[in-house]
Amino acid sequence: MLRCSYSVPGLRVACCSKMSTTPGPLCRKFVPVEQSEVTSISKPASFKFRLVSYNILAQAYVKSTYFPHSPAPCLKWKARSQAVLTILKSLEADFLCLQEVDEYDTFYKKNMENLGYDSIYIQRSGRKRDGCGIFYKQNSAELVIEEKIDYNDLVDTVEDGKTSSVETDSNVLVSGNKEEPKAGLKLKDSQSDRGDPNDPRVRLKRDCVGIMAAFRLKNPSSRHVIIANTHLYWDPEWADVKIAQAKYLLSRLAGFKDLVSDKFDCSPLIILAGDFNSVPGDQVHQYLVSGTNQMGPETADDLPMPLSSVYASTRGEPEFTNCTPGFTGTLDYVFFSPSGDIKPVSYLELPGAESSDVIGGLPNYFHPSDHLPIGAEFEVEA
């Protein structure tokens, strides 16, 4: 890859071509976690793997009306797709959890295979063309079992009158606490053509998905790790729907953990990543990290598995992972189930608001998506 001397200190920047002076995609580094001398010493039997989560921005949503601030060449599929590949290659991750993946069969599947990755994928329901994919290095992990998550299944819990840890009470869904809307978020679907938004069956049918899989790591320990990847509903005014999705997600993840534990006689590590369309401290984020739901009382049996955010537990949540003139904030997370067997030892560096590569908003020549990749390197005891 060509190296160019653009004014982004300490970073690698690729040129678009040998004859071009236009900067190409920016490749950030992993930064070691500051730890005490005692805890920073790797144990002889430990090993490491790297995971990155990245909303790569589906081309179906790339419209100049959504991104009027972006240079026109940065929005074209040919340029964006190659820039995304350049960044994914540079991250050297063992696992990539990607959201808003369209053109999976026609572009990403084959091109990522050429980079040494196998993959699993789920496309969104309805008329949506994008979805979530987990790409994993063929020489790092072996896929042993997978499950797909369609949040439209929540509609069945309303129609069947089922009761579970997933809250689908119609009063909560219609009149639950609402968050203030944040200007600039992409309008990726329209409520107007879906029916009555006061009908919980209509309200829950948002065509959002997730995917989770168990892998056997290809190292002497052969440890099992569960990787889950998801993209929750975008609208900040529909916090009740996102809470229902988050509860369903963790309920499914807990069941999947039990399945993997029984089937393979193991205690799997758990990592959950994705675009949660929720800012630090809001209802969904609080539920995911603390097991408490601000929309209603919880009992001990309702609390989800404990999860810690990689960034919150190391350097603090990023200033932002999504950056446009209308909205700049953190929406993307990598969570892990904390235990003595796994800990993050480095995290993917992120820019600050004054960094020259994000001024004016994304996408731009440095970043092919309106989101930034996030990630961590984990150390695991054998």
mmCIF file with all atom_site columns, C-alpha atoms in Angstrom, residues 151 153-159 161-177 200-201 203-205 238-252 283-284 287 291-299 301-304:
data_model
loop_
_atom_site.group_PDB
_atom_site.id
_atom_site.type_symbol
_atom_site.label_atom_id
_atom_site.label_alt_id
_atom_site.label_comp_id
_atom_site.label_asym_id
_atom_site.label_entity_id
_atom_site.label_seq_id
_atom_site.pdbx_PDB_ins_code
_atom_site.Cartn_x
_atom_site.Cartn_y
_atom_site.Cartn_z
_atom_site.occupancy
_atom_site.B_iso_or_equiv
_atom_site.pdbx_formal_charge
_atom_site.auth_seq_id
_atom_site.auth_comp_id
_atom_site.auth_asym_id
_atom_site.auth_atom_id
_atom_site.pdbx_PDB_model_num
ATOM 1  C CA . TYR A 1 151 ? -36.470 -9.023  15.484 1.00 0.00 ? 151 TYR A CA 1
ATOM 2  C CA . ASP A 1 153 ? -40.266 -12.414 15.511 1.00 0.00 ? 153 ASP A CA 1
ATOM 3  C CA . LEU A 1 154 ? -41.256 -10.127 18.381 1.00 0.00 ? 154 LEU A CA 1
ATOM 4  C CA . VAL A 1 155 ? -44.538 -9.582  16.547 1.00 0.00 ? 155 VAL A CA 1
ATOM 5  C CA . ASP A 1 156 ? -45.449 -13.200 17.270 1.00 0.00 ? 156 ASP A CA 1
ATOM 6  C CA . THR A 1 157 ? -45.144 -12.606 21.023 1.00 0.00 ? 157 THR A CA 1
ATOM 7  C CA . VAL A 1 158 ? -47.881 -9.980  20.729 1.00 0.00 ? 158 VAL A CA 1
ATOM 8  C CA . GLU A 1 159 ? -50.154 -12.008 18.448 1.00 0.00 ? 159 GLU A CA 1
ATOM 9  C CA . GLY A 1 161 ? -50.187 -13.321 23.842 1.00 0.00 ? 161 GLY A CA 1
ATOM 10 C CA . LYS A 1 162 ? -46.977 -14.862 25.126 1.00 0.00 ? 162 LYS A CA 1
ATOM 11 C CA . THR A 1 163 ? -45.322 -13.544 28.265 1.00 0.00 ? 163 THR A CA 1
ATOM 12 C CA . SER A 1 164 ? -41.592 -13.704 28.692 1.00 0.00 ? 164 SER A CA 1
ATOM 13 C CA . SER A 1 165 ? -38.596 -11.641 29.748 1.00 0.00 ? 165 SER A CA 1
ATOM 14 C CA . VAL A 1 166 ? -39.093 -9.724  26.523 1.00 0.00 ? 166 VAL A CA 1
ATOM 15 C CA . GLU A 1 167 ? -41.439 -6.810  27.234 1.00 0.00 ? 167 GLU A CA 1
ATOM 16 C CA . THR A 1 168 ? -44.061 -6.464  24.516 1.00 0.00 ? 168 THR A CA 1
ATOM 17 C CA . ASP A 1 169 ? -46.866 -4.861  26.515 1.00 0.00 ? 169 ASP A CA 1
ATOM 18 C CA . SER A 1 170 ? -48.789 -2.683  24.076 1.00 0.00 ? 170 SER A CA 1
ATOM 19 C CA . ASN A 1 171 ? -49.026 0.237   26.519 1.00 0.00 ? 171 ASN A CA 1
ATOM 20 C CA . VAL A 1 172 ? -45.274 0.225   27.026 1.00 0.00 ? 172 VAL A CA 1
ATOM 21 C CA . LEU A 1 173 ? -44.633 -0.021  23.306 1.00 0.00 ? 173 LEU A CA 1
ATOM 22 C CA . VAL A 1 174 ? -46.894 2.878   22.451 1.00 0.00 ? 174 VAL A CA 1
ATOM 23 C CA . SER A 1 175 ? -46.395 5.234   25.386 1.00 0.00 ? 175 SER A CA 1
ATOM 24 C CA . GLY A 1 176 ? -42.995 4.262   26.753 1.00 0.00 ? 176 GLY A CA 1
ATOM 25 C CA . ASN A 1 177 ? -40.476 6.971   27.546 1.00 0.00 ? 177 ASN A CA 1
ATOM 26 C CA . PRO A 1 200 ? -47.587 -2.929  18.729 1.00 0.00 ? 200 PRO A CA 1
ATOM 27 C CA . ARG A 1 201 ? -47.495 -5.486  15.921 1.00 0.00 ? 201 ARG A CA 1
ATOM 28 C CA . ARG A 1 203 ? -44.429 -0.989  15.872 1.00 0.00 ? 203 ARG A CA 1
ATOM 29 C CA . LEU A 1 204 ? -42.258 -4.056  16.405 1.00 0.00 ? 204 LEU A CA 1
ATOM 30 C CA . LYS A 1 205 ? -41.935 -4.923  12.721 1.00 0.00 ? 205 LYS A CA 1
ATOM 31 C CA . TRP A 1 238 ? -38.833 4.684   19.357 1.00 0.00 ? 238 TRP A CA 1
ATOM 32 C CA . ALA A 1 239 ? -36.783 3.756   22.416 1.00 0.00 ? 239 ALA A CA 1
ATOM 33 C CA . ASP A 1 240 ? -39.463 1.260   23.469 1.00 0.00 ? 240 ASP A CA 1
ATOM 34 C CA . VAL A 1 241 ? -38.882 -0.759  20.302 1.00 0.00 ? 241 VAL A CA 1
ATOM 35 C CA . LYS A 1 242 ? -35.121 -0.727  20.794 1.00 0.00 ? 242 LYS A CA 1
ATOM 36 C CA . ILE A 1 243 ? -35.538 -1.888  24.398 1.00 0.00 ? 243 ILE A CA 1
ATOM 37 C CA . ALA A 1 244 ? -37.701 -4.781  23.202 1.00 0.00 ? 244 ALA A CA 1
ATOM 38 C CA . GLN A 1 245 ? -35.054 -5.677  20.612 1.00 0.00 ? 245 GLN A CA 1
ATOM 39 C CA . ALA A 1 246 ? -32.241 -5.494  23.186 1.00 0.00 ? 246 ALA A CA 1
ATOM 40 C CA . LYS A 1 247 ? -34.116 -7.748  25.592 1.00 0.00 ? 247 LYS A CA 1
ATOM 41 C CA . TYR A 1 248 ? -34.864 -10.250 22.844 1.00 0.00 ? 248 TYR A CA 1
ATOM 42 C CA . LEU A 1 249 ? -31.222 -10.169 21.761 1.00 0.00 ? 249 LEU A CA 1
ATOM 43 C CA . LEU A 1 250 ? -29.860 -10.956 25.214 1.00 0.00 ? 250 LEU A CA 1
ATOM 44 C CA . SER A 1 251 ? -32.534 -13.583 25.784 1.00 0.00 ? 251 SER A CA 1
ATOM 45 C CA . ARG A 1 252 ? -31.535 -15.320 22.552 1.00 0.00 ? 252 ARG A CA 1
ATOM 46 C CA . GLN A 1 283 ? -32.112 3.260   28.194 1.00 0.00 ? 283 GLN A CA 1
ATOM 47 C CA . VAL A 1 284 ? -30.827 0.614   25.791 1.00 0.00 ? 284 VAL A CA 1
ATOM 48 C CA . TYR A 1 287 ? -29.950 -2.206  29.960 1.00 0.00 ? 287 TYR A CA 1
ATOM 49 C CA . GLY A 1 291 ? -29.282 -5.453  33.324 1.00 0.00 ? 291 GLY A CA 1
ATOM 50 C CA . THR A 1 292 ? -31.683 -2.736  34.458 1.00 0.00 ? 292 THR A CA 1
ATOM 51 C CA . ASN A 1 293 ? -34.526 -1.486  32.312 1.00 0.00 ? 293 ASN A CA 1
ATOM 52 C CA . GLN A 1 294 ? -35.512 2.118   32.986 1.00 0.00 ? 294 GLN A CA 1
ATOM 53 C CA . MET A 1 295 ? -38.913 1.545   31.398 1.00 0.00 ? 295 MET A CA 1
ATOM 54 C CA . GLY A 1 296 ? -40.129 -0.748  34.138 1.00 0.00 ? 296 GLY A CA 1
ATOM 55 C CA . PRO A 1 297 ? -39.149 -2.747  37.238 1.00 0.00 ? 297 PRO A CA 1
ATOM 56 C CA . GLU A 1 298 ? -36.970 -5.797  36.868 1.00 0.00 ? 298 GLU A CA 1
ATOM 57 C CA . THR A 1 299 ? -36.683 -8.894  39.006 1.00 0.00 ? 299 THR A CA 1
ATOM 58 C CA . ASP A 1 301 ? -34.743 -13.497 37.020 1.00 0.00 ? 301 ASP A CA 1
ATOM 59 C CA . ASP A 1 302 ? -35.195 -10.855 34.320 1.00 0.00 ? 302 ASP A CA 1
ATOM 60 C CA . LEU A 1 303 ? -31.682 -9.486  34.484 1.00 0.00 ? 303 LEU A CA 1
ATOM 61 C CA . PRO A 1 304 ? -29.560 -10.349 31.441 1.00 0.00 ? 304 PRO A CA 1
#
